[in-house]
mmCIF file of C-alpha atoms in Angstrom:
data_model
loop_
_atom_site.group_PDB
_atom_site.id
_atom_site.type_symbol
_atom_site.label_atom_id
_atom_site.label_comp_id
_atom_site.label_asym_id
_atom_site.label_seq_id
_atom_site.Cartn_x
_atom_site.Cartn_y
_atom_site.Cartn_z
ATOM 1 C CA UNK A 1 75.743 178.520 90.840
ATOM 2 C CA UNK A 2 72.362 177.041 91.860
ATOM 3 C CA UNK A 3 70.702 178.314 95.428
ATOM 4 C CA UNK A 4 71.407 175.481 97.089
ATOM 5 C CA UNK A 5 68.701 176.671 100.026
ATOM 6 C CA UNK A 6 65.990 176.664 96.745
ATOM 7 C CA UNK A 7 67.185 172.838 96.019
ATOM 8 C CA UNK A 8 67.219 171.968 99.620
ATOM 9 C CA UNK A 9 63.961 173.542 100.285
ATOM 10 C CA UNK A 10 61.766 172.177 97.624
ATOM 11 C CA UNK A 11 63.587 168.179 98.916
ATOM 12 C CA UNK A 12 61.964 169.403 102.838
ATOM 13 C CA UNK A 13 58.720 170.739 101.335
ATOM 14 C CA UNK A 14 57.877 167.805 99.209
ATOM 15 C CA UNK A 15 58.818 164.891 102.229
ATOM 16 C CA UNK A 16 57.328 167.090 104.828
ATOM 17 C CA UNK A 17 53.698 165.468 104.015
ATOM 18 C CA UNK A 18 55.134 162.149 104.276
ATOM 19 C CA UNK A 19 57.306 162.494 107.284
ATOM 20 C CA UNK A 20 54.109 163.775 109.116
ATOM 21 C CA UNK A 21 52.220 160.320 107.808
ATOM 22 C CA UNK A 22 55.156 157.791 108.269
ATOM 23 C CA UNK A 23 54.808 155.492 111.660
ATOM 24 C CA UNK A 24 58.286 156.871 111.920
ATOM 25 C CA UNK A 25 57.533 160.163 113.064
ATOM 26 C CA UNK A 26 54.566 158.874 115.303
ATOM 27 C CA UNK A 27 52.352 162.048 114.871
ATOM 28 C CA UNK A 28 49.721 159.961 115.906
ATOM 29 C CA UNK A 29 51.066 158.909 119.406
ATOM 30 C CA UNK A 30 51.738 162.559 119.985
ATOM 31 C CA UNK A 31 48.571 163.359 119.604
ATOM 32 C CA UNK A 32 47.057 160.426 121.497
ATOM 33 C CA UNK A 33 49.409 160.133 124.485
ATOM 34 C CA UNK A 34 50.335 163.791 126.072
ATOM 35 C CA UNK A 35 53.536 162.160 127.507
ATOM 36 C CA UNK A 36 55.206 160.386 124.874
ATOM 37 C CA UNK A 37 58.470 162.122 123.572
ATOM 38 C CA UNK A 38 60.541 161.386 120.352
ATOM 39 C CA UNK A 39 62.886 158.440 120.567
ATOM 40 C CA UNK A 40 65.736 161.122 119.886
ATOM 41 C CA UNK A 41 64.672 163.512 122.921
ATOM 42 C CA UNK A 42 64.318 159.634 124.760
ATOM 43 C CA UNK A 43 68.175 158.898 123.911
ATOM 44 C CA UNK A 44 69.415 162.376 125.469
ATOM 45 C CA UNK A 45 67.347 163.079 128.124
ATOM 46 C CA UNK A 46 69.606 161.921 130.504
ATOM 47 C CA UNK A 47 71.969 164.334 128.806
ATOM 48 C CA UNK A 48 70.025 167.362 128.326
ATOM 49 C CA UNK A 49 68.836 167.367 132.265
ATOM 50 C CA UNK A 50 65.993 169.407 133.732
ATOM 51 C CA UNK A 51 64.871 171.915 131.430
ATOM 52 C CA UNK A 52 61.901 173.275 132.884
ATOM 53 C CA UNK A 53 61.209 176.864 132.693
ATOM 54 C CA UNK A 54 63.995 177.530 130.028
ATOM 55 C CA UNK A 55 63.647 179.548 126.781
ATOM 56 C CA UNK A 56 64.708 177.453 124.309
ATOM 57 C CA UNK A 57 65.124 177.601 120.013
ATOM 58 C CA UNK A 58 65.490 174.288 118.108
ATOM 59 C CA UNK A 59 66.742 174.754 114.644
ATOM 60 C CA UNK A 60 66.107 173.161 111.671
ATOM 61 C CA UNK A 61 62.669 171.892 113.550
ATOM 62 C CA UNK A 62 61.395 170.197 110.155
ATOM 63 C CA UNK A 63 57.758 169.101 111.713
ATOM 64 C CA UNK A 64 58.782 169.485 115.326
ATOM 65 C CA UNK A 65 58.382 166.168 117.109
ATOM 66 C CA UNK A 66 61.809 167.077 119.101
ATOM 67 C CA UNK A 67 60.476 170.323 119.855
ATOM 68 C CA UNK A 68 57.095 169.550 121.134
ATOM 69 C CA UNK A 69 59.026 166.729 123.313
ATOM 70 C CA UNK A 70 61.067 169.470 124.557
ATOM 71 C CA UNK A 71 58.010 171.702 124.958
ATOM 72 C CA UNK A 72 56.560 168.767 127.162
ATOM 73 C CA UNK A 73 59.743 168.581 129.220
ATOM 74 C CA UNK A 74 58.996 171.869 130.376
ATOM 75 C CA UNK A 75 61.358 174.385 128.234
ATOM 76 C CA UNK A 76 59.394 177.151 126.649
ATOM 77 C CA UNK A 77 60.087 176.346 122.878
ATOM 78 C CA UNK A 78 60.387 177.966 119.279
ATOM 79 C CA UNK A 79 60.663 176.009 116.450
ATOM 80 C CA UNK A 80 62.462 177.559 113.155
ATOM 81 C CA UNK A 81 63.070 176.355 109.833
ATOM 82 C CA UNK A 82 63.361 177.018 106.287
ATOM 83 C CA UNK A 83 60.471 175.103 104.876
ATOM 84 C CA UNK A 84 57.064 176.445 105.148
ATOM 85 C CA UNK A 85 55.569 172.875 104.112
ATOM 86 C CA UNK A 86 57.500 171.453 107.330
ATOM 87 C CA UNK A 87 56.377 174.306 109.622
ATOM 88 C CA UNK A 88 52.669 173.668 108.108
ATOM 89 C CA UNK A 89 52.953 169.785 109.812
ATOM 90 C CA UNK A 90 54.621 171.243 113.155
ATOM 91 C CA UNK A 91 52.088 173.893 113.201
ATOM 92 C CA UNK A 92 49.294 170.987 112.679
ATOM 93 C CA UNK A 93 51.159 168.792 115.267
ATOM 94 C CA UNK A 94 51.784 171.221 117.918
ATOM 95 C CA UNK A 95 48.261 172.209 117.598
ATOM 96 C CA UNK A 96 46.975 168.096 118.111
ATOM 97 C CA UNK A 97 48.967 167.795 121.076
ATOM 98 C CA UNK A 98 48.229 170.730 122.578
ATOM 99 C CA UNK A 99 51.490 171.965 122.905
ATOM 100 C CA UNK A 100 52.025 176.417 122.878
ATOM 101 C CA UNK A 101 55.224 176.142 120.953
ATOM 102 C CA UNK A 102 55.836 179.109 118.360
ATOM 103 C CA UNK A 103 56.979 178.176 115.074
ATOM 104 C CA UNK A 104 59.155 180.549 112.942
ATOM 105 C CA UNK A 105 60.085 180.687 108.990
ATOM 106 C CA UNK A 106 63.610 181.495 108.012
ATOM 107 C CA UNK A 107 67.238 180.341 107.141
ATOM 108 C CA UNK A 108 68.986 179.131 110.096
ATOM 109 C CA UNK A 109 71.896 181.656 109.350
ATOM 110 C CA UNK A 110 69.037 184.402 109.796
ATOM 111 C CA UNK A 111 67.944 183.232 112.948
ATOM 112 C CA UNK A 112 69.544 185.977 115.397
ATOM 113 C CA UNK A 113 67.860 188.777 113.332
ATOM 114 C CA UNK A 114 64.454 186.951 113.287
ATOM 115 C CA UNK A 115 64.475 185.821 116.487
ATOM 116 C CA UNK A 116 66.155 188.628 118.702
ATOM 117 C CA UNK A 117 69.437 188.013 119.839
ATOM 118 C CA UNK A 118 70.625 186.940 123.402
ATOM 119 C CA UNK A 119 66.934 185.700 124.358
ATOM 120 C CA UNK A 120 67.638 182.502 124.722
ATOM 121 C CA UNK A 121 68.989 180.498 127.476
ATOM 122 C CA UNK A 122 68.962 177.006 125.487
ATOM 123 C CA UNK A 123 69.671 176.404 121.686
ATOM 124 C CA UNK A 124 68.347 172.414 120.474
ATOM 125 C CA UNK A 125 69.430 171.368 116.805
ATOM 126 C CA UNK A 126 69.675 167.542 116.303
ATOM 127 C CA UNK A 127 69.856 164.771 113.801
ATOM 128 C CA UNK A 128 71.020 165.505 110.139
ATOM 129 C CA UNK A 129 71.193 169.246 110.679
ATOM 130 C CA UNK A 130 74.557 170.489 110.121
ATOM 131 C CA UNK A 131 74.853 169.071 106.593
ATOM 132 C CA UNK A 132 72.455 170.977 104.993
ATOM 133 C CA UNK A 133 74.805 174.225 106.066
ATOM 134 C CA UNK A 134 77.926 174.870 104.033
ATOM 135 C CA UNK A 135 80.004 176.877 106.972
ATOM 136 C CA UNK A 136 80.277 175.647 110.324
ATOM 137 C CA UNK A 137 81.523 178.943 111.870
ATOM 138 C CA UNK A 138 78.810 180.974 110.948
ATOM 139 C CA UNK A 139 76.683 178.497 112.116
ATOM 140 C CA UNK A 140 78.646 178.399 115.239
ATOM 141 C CA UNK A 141 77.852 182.361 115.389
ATOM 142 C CA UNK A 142 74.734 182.176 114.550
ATOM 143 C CA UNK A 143 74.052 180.066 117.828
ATOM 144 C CA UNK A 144 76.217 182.108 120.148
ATOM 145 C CA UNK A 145 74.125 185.439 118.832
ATOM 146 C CA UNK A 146 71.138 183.862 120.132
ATOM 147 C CA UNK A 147 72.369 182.465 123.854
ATOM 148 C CA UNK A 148 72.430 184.597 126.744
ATOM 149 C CA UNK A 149 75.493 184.635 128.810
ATOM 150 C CA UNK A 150 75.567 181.129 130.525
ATOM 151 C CA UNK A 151 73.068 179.638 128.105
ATOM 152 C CA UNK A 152 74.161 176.576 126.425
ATOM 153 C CA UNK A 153 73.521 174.263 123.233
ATOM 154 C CA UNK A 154 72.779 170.987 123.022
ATOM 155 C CA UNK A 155 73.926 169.056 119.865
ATOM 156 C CA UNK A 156 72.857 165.326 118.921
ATOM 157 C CA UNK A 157 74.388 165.407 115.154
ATOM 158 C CA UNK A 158 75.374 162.271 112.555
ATOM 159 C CA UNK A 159 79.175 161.705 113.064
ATOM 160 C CA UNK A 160 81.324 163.034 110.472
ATOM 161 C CA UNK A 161 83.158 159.679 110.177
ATOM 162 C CA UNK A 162 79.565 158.393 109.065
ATOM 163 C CA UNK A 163 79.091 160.969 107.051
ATOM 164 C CA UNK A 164 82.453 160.067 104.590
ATOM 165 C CA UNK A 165 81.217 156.376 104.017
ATOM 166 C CA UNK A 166 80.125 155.086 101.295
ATOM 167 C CA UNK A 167 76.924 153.507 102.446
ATOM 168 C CA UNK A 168 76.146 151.360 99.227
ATOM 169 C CA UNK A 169 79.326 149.599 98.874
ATOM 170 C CA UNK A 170 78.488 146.565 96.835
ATOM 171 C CA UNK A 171 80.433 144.160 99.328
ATOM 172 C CA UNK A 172 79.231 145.696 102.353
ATOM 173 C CA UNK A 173 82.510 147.307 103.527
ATOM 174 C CA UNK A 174 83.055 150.734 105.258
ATOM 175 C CA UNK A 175 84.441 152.063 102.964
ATOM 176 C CA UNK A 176 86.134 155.903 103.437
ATOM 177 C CA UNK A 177 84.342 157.678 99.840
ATOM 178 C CA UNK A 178 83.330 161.195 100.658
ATOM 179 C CA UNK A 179 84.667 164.309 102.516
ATOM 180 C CA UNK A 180 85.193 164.187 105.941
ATOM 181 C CA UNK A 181 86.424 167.736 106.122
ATOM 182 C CA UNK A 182 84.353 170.845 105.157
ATOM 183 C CA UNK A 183 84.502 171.586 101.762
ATOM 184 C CA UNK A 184 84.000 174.670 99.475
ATOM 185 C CA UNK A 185 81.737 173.130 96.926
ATOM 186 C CA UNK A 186 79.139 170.561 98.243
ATOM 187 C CA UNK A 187 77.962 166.794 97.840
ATOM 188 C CA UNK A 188 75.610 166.938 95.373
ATOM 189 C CA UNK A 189 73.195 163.691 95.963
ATOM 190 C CA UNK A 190 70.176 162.404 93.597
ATOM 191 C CA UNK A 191 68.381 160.270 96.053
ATOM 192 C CA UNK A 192 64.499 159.601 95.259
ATOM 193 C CA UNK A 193 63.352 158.415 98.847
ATOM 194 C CA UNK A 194 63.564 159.617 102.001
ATOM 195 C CA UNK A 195 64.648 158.029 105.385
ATOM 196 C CA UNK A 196 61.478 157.027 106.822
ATOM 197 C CA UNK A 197 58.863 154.271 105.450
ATOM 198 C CA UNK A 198 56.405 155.544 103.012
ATOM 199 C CA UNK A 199 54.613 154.908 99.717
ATOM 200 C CA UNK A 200 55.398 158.076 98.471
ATOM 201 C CA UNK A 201 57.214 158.587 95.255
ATOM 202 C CA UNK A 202 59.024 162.200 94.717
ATOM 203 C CA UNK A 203 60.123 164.749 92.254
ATOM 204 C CA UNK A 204 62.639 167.074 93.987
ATOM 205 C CA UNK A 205 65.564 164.235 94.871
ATOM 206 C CA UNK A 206 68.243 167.028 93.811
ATOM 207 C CA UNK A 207 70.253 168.023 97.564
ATOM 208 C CA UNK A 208 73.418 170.125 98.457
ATOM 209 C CA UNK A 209 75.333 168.805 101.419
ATOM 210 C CA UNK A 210 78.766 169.328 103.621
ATOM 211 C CA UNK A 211 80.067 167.313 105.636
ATOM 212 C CA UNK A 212 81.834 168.943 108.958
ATOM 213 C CA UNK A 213 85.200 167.363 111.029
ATOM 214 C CA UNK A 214 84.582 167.135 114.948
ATOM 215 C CA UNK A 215 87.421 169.736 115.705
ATOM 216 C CA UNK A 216 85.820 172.122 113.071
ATOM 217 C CA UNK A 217 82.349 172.038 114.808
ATOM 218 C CA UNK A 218 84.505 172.344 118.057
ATOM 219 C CA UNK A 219 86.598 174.748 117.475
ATOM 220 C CA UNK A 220 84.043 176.860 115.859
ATOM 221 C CA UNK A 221 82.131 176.745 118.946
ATOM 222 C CA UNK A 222 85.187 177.645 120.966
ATOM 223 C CA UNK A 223 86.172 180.414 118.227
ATOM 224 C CA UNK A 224 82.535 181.790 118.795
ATOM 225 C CA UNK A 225 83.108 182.303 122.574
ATOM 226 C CA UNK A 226 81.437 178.825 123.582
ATOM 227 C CA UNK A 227 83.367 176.359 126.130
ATOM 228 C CA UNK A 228 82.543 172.829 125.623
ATOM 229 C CA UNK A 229 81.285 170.846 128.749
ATOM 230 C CA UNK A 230 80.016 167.683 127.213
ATOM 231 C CA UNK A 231 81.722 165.778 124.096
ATOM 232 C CA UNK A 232 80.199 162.018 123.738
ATOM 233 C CA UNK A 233 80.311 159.987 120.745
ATOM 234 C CA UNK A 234 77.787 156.930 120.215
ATOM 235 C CA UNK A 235 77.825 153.738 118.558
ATOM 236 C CA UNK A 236 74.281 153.924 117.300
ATOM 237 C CA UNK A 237 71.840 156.409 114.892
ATOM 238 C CA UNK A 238 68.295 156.790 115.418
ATOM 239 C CA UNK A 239 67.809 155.899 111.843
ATOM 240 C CA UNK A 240 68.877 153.246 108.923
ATOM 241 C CA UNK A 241 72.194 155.026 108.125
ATOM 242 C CA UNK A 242 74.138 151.925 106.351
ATOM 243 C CA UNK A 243 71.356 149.646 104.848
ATOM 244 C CA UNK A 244 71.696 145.766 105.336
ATOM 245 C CA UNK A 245 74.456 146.633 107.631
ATOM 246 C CA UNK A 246 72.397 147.040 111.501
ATOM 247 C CA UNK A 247 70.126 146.154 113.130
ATOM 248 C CA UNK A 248 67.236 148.233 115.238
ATOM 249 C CA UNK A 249 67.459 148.136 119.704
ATOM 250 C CA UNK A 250 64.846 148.357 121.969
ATOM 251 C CA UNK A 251 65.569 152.385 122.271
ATOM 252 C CA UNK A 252 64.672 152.615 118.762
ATOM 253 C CA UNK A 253 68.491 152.672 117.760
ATOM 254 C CA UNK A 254 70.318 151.378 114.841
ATOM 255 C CA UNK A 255 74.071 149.593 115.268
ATOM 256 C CA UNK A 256 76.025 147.595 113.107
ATOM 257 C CA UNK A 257 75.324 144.275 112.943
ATOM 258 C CA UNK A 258 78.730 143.024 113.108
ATOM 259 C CA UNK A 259 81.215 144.558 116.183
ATOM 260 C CA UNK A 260 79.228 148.200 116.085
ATOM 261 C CA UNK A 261 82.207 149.304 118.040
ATOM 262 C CA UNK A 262 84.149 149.950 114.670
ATOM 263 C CA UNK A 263 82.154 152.905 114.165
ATOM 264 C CA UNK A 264 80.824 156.596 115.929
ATOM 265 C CA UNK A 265 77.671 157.053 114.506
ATOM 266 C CA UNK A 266 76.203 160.215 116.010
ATOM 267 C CA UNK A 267 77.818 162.306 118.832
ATOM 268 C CA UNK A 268 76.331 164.894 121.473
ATOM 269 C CA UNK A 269 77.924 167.955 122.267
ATOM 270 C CA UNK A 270 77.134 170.544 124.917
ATOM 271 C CA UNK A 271 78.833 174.072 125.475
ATOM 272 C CA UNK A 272 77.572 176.772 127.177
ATOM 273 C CA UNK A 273 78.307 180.409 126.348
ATOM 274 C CA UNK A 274 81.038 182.374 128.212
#
């Protein structure tokens, strides 16, 4: 069976270059305006609360826009992903900002040994994460290894009801296509572009992916000796998720078009660790 980290990895290292130069990402405005914070740390905030003085971990970083935000909210932050060309932009971005955020190199399942375990009293992981991992309870262990008692994790993630559309249907329906349920063997996609606007034209398109229910990221959590304290699902994604099909807000948020109140988008979870 192919690694599916090896396909995943050489997708992230190839975009990273192109994330970090999209308008999208706003590297610039980081670097030019010490308070501006990504428009997904934005949507939350009144969510995540104060988290000054906290040690926090955000996973999956890719070039760490989230976690500098986070850094400039006051948590004390590491970064940690699998792709060395992502940390190399974070690394870069962290460093324009001015921001003392430590980035880290490893598989999000290896976290706890990398890291230390119980060190943490805040674990971040957002947008488009969870797919890339093909079991939600050891991911649900992995974060519970690294809380301290009482810590928590927040959890802004694509909606698994989004996730099992078919978002090129040729007459614009929502149309129910893929697995909403985790599955053994994954989605295997060939997609040549990438979510954010560039000029760039790739090589690595080849991706793994898994989809995850609600109750089976829950109930992992809860399995994993996590109790849920926040649960809300949203309308909107902070990025083009059905083409032709929304239409942008003022927050930087994309809807449907047409009566957005068919569909959960994105959710955000919080539990904290018994």
């Amino acid at each position: 069976m192919t690694d599916y980290r090896a396909l995943n990895r050489a997708n992230w290292d190839e975009r990273a270059p192109a994330h970090a130069a999209s308008p999208d990402y706003a590297v610039e405005r980081f670097a030019a305006d010490p308070a501006y914070l990504s428009e997904v740390v934005r949507f939350d905030r009144p969510r995540l609360g104060d988290v000054t003085g906290l040690r926090g971990v955000h996973l999956q970083c890719h070039i760490g826009t989230d976690t500098v935000s986070l850094h400039r909210l006051g948590a004390r932050m590491t970064g940690l992903d699998f792709s060395g060309a992502s940390l190399a932009q974070a690394r870069a971005l962290a460093e324009r900002a001015g921001a003392a955020v430590d980035f880290v190199e490893a598989d999000v399942y290896d976290a706890p040994e990398v890291l230390g375990a119980g060190g943490f009293d805040l674990v971040y992981t957002g947008v488009g994460a969870l797919c890339w991992l093909p079991d939600i309870r050891r991911w649900a262990g992995v974060v519970a290894a690294l809380l301290r008692p009482g810590g928590r994790l927040f959890l802004r993630e694509g909606h698994p009801m989004l996730w099992a559309l078919d978002e090129s249907h040729p007459e614009g329906l929502l149309v129910v296509e893929h697995p909403y349920f985790e599955r053994p063997e994954p989605l295997v996609w060939e997609e040549p572009g990438t979510y954010v606007s560039t000029e760039v034209t790739f090589r690595h398109n080849t991706t793994h992916e898994w989809n995850h229910g609600l109750g089976e990221v829950v109930t992992a959590l809860l399995d994993a000796g996590l109790d849920l304290t926040m649960l809300e699902e949203h309308d909107s994604a902070p990025w083009v998720a059905l083409p032709g099909r929304q239409v942008k807000d003022a927050d930087g948020e994309w809807r449907l078009a047409e009566r957005p109140w068919r569909l959960a988008q994105t959710y955000t979870l919080q539990a904290r660790k018994r």
